[in-house]
PDB file of C-alpha atoms in Angstrom:
ATOM      1  CA  MET A 139     146.615  62.988 110.444  1.00  0.00           C
ATOM      2  CA  PHE A 140     142.971  62.516 111.466  1.00  0.00           C
ATOM      3  CA  PHE A 141     140.857  65.302 113.000  1.00  0.00           C
ATOM      4  CA  ALA A 142     137.649  64.434 114.750  1.00  0.00           C
ATOM      5  CA  PRO A 143     134.882  67.019 114.773  1.00  0.00           C
ATOM      6  CA  VAL A 144     134.429  68.874 118.002  1.00  0.00           C
ATOM      7  CA  LEU A 145     131.006  68.504 119.515  1.00  0.00           C
ATOM      8  CA  ARG A 146     129.570  71.289 121.608  1.00  0.00           C
ATOM      9  CA  THR A 147     128.474  70.029 124.982  1.00  0.00           C
ATOM     10  CA  SER A 148     127.172  71.885 127.977  1.00  0.00           C
ATOM     11  CA  ARG A 149     130.265  71.157 130.060  1.00  0.00           C
ATOM     12  CA  PHE A 150     132.449  73.204 127.652  1.00  0.00           C
ATOM     13  CA  VAL A 151     130.051  76.084 126.942  1.00  0.00           C
ATOM     14  CA  PRO A 152     128.859  78.176 129.852  1.00  0.00           C
ATOM     15  CA  PRO A 153     125.042  78.477 129.980  1.00  0.00           C
ATOM     16  CA  ALA A 154     125.252  82.291 130.017  1.00  0.00           C
ATOM     17  CA  TYR A 155     127.144  82.304 126.695  1.00  0.00           C
ATOM     18  CA  ASP A 156     124.734  79.836 125.119  1.00  0.00           C
ATOM     19  CA  ARG A 157     121.763  81.969 126.248  1.00  0.00           C
ATOM     20  CA  PHE A 158     123.451  85.169 124.971  1.00  0.00           C
ATOM     21  CA  VAL A 159     124.051  83.670 121.490  1.00  0.00           C
ATOM     22  CA  SER A 160     120.520  82.265 121.271  1.00  0.00           C
ATOM     23  CA  ASP A 161     118.954  85.559 122.336  1.00  0.00           C
ATOM     24  CA  ALA A 162     121.044  87.537 119.849  1.00  0.00           C
ATOM     25  CA  PHE A 163     119.917  85.424 116.898  1.00  0.00           C
ATOM     26  CA  VAL A 164     116.275  85.272 117.964  1.00  0.00           C
ATOM     27  CA  ALA A 165     116.188  89.077 118.427  1.00  0.00           C
ATOM     28  CA  ALA A 166     117.628  89.584 114.925  1.00  0.00           C
ATOM     29  CA  ARG A 167     114.864  87.448 113.415  1.00  0.00           C
ATOM     30  CA  ARG A 168     112.103  89.291 115.277  1.00  0.00           C
ATOM     31  CA  SER A 169     113.109  92.706 114.010  1.00  0.00           C
ATOM     32  CA  LEU A 170     111.717  92.200 110.481  1.00  0.00           C
ATOM     33  CA  ASN A 171     108.182  93.316 109.599  1.00  0.00           C
ATOM     34  CA  VAL A 172     106.666  93.031 106.099  1.00  0.00           C
ATOM     35  CA  GLU A 173     103.354  94.592 105.092  1.00  0.00           C
ATOM     36  CA  GLN A 174     101.796  94.890 101.653  1.00  0.00           C
ATOM     37  CA  ASP A 175      99.073  96.687  99.776  1.00  0.00           C
ATOM     38  CA  ASP A 176      98.004  96.580  96.099  1.00  0.00           C
ATOM     39  CA  LYS A 177     101.022  98.518  94.795  1.00  0.00           C
ATOM     40  CA  SER A 178     103.912  97.943  97.214  1.00  0.00           C
ATOM     41  CA  TRP A 179     105.510  96.122 100.137  1.00  0.00           C
ATOM     42  CA  THR A 180     106.731  97.943 103.203  1.00  0.00           C
ATOM     43  CA  VAL A 181     109.671  96.200 104.899  1.00  0.00           C
ATOM     44  CA  THR A 182     110.760  97.479 108.301  1.00  0.00           C
ATOM     45  CA  LEU A 183     114.040  96.244 109.779  1.00  0.00           C
ATOM     46  CA  ASP A 184     115.925  97.246 112.925  1.00  0.00           C
ATOM     47  CA  VAL A 185     119.534  98.174 112.201  1.00  0.00           C
ATOM     48  CA  PRO A 186     120.732 100.055 115.304  1.00  0.00           C
ATOM     49  CA  GLY A 187     124.123 101.734 115.127  1.00  0.00           C
ATOM     50  CA  PHE A 188     124.170 102.168 111.331  1.00  0.00           C
ATOM     51  CA  ALA A 189     124.159 105.427 109.398  1.00  0.00           C
ATOM     52  CA  ARG A 190     122.837 105.868 105.860  1.00  0.00           C
ATOM     53  CA  GLU A 191     126.380 105.889 104.537  1.00  0.00           C
ATOM     54  CA  ASP A 192     127.113 102.474 106.130  1.00  0.00           C
ATOM     55  CA  LEU A 193     124.496 100.474 104.207  1.00  0.00           C
ATOM     56  CA  THR A 194     123.897  99.472 100.610  1.00  0.00           C
ATOM     57  CA  ILE A 195     120.606  98.117  99.274  1.00  0.00           C
ATOM     58  CA  GLY A 196     120.460  96.099  96.062  1.00  0.00           C
ATOM     59  CA  ILE A 197     117.346  94.975  94.196  1.00  0.00           C
ATOM     60  CA  GLU A 198     117.469  92.181  91.635  1.00  0.00           C
ATOM     61  CA  GLY A 199     114.171  90.741  90.422  1.00  0.00           C
ATOM     62  CA  ALA A 200     112.261  89.755  93.570  1.00  0.00           C
ATOM     63  CA  VAL A 201     115.339  89.761  95.833  1.00  0.00           C
ATOM     64  CA  VAL A 202     116.410  92.589  98.170  1.00  0.00           C
ATOM     65  CA  ARG A 203     119.979  92.562  99.537  1.00  0.00           C
ATOM     66  CA  ILE A 204     120.975  94.785 102.430  1.00  0.00           C
ATOM     67  CA  GLU A 205     124.674  94.907 103.368  1.00  0.00           C
ATOM     68  CA  SER A 206     127.011  97.040 105.339  1.00  0.00           C
ATOM     69  CA  LYS A 207     129.864  98.599 103.436  1.00  0.00           C
ATOM     70  CA  ALA A 208     133.410  97.267 103.955  1.00  0.00           C
ATOM     71  CA  ASP A 209     134.509 100.343 105.893  1.00  0.00           C
ATOM     72  CA  ALA A 210     131.516 100.283 108.310  1.00  0.00           C
ATOM     73  CA  LYS A 211     132.210  99.757 112.016  1.00  0.00           C
ATOM     74  CA  ARG A 212     129.734  96.877 112.240  1.00  0.00           C
ATOM     75  CA  LYS A 213     128.898  94.123 109.768  1.00  0.00           C
ATOM     76  CA  PHE A 214     125.382  93.371 108.545  1.00  0.00           C
ATOM     77  CA  LYS A 215     124.107  91.257 105.689  1.00  0.00           C
ATOM     78  CA  ALA A 216     120.534  90.169 104.912  1.00  0.00           C
ATOM     79  CA  THR A 217     118.714  88.907 101.839  1.00  0.00           C
ATOM     80  CA  TYR A 218     114.956  88.695 101.432  1.00  0.00           C
ATOM     81  CA  GLU A 219     112.971  87.253  98.557  1.00  0.00           C
ATOM     82  CA  LEU A 220     109.485  88.584  97.884  1.00  0.00           C
ATOM     83  CA  PRO A 221     106.827  86.710  95.906  1.00  0.00           C
ATOM     84  CA  GLN A 222     106.802  89.158  92.965  1.00  0.00           C
ATOM     85  CA  ASP A 223     109.454  91.215  91.127  1.00  0.00           C
ATOM     86  CA  ILE A 224     110.229  94.645  92.572  1.00  0.00           C
ATOM     87  CA  ASP A 225     109.998  97.903  90.603  1.00  0.00           C
ATOM     88  CA  ALA A 226     113.247  99.639  91.614  1.00  0.00           C
ATOM     89  CA  ALA A 227     112.129 102.979  90.127  1.00  0.00           C
ATOM     90  CA  ALA A 228     109.040 103.022  92.356  1.00  0.00           C
ATOM     91  CA  SER A 229     110.965 102.017  95.494  1.00  0.00           C
ATOM     92  CA  GLU A 230     112.488 104.093  98.279  1.00  0.00           C
ATOM     93  CA  ALA A 231     114.427 103.567 101.502  1.00  0.00           C
ATOM     94  CA  LYS A 232     114.479 105.570 104.730  1.00  0.00           C
ATOM     95  CA  LEU A 233     116.670 105.160 107.821  1.00  0.00           C
ATOM     96  CA  GLU A 234     115.374 106.870 110.932  1.00  0.00           C
ATOM     97  CA  ASN A 235     116.341 106.195 114.590  1.00  0.00           C
ATOM     98  CA  GLY A 236     117.917 102.820 113.783  1.00  0.00           C
ATOM     99  CA  VAL A 237     114.891 101.584 111.809  1.00  0.00           C
ATOM    100  CA  LEU A 238     115.318 100.942 108.075  1.00  0.00           C
ATOM    101  CA  THR A 239     112.044 101.235 106.170  1.00  0.00           C
ATOM    102  CA  LEU A 240     111.909 100.048 102.565  1.00  0.00           C
ATOM    103  CA  LYS A 241     108.892 100.832 100.421  1.00  0.00           C
ATOM    104  CA  LEU A 242     109.266  98.434  97.512  1.00  0.00           C
ATOM    105  CA  GLY A 243     106.976  98.930  94.494  1.00  0.00           C
ATOM    106  CA  LYS A 244     105.461  95.874  92.935  1.00  0.00           C
ATOM    107  CA  GLN A 245     106.322  95.409  89.308  1.00  0.00           C
ATOM    108  CA  VAL A 246     103.255  95.053  87.113  1.00  0.00           C
ATOM    109  CA  PRO A 247     103.401  91.716  85.268  1.00  0.00           C
ATOM    110  CA  VAL A 248     103.641  92.197  81.517  1.00  0.00           C
ATOM    111  CA  SER A 249     101.793  89.766  79.338  1.00  0.00           C
ATOM    112  CA  ASN A 250     103.902  88.377  76.469  1.00  0.00           C
ATOM    113  CA  VAL A 251     100.911  86.966  74.609  1.00  0.00           C
ATOM    114  CA  THR A 252     100.995  87.591  70.869  1.00  0.00           C
ATOM    115  CA  GLU A 253      97.905  87.150  68.758  1.00  0.00           C
ATOM    116  CA  LEU A 254      98.240  85.339  65.494  1.00  0.00           C
ATOM    117  CA  ALA A 255      96.154  86.210  62.493  1.00  0.00           C
ATOM    118  CA  ILE A 256      94.047  83.421  61.089  1.00  0.00           C
ATOM    119  CA  HIS A 257      94.339  83.054  57.287  1.00  0.00           C
TER     120      HIS A 257
END
């Protein structure tokens, strides 16, 4: 049996639905703000309708993962990669009035240079 892919055309999708979907995704992209100073990044993200208990934040190297827990009423998942590794011990998160603020400490690069003695 052969299945042809279904193409989305304007006669099958109402313009109001198409506009709603486009606006929802554009609004989600606009809610992220990243600022930095010498020692940290500050990431601000809108997550309306979530409580502290509904979200988990994971840090691995230079990657931050924000996810809603399985039992949360709404689903959310985002991953951001920063240009430098993150110091998890110097990082903190705050959720206030639907705005998640992450202060992520920059990890100081460690030099692995070893000097050799000349004989």
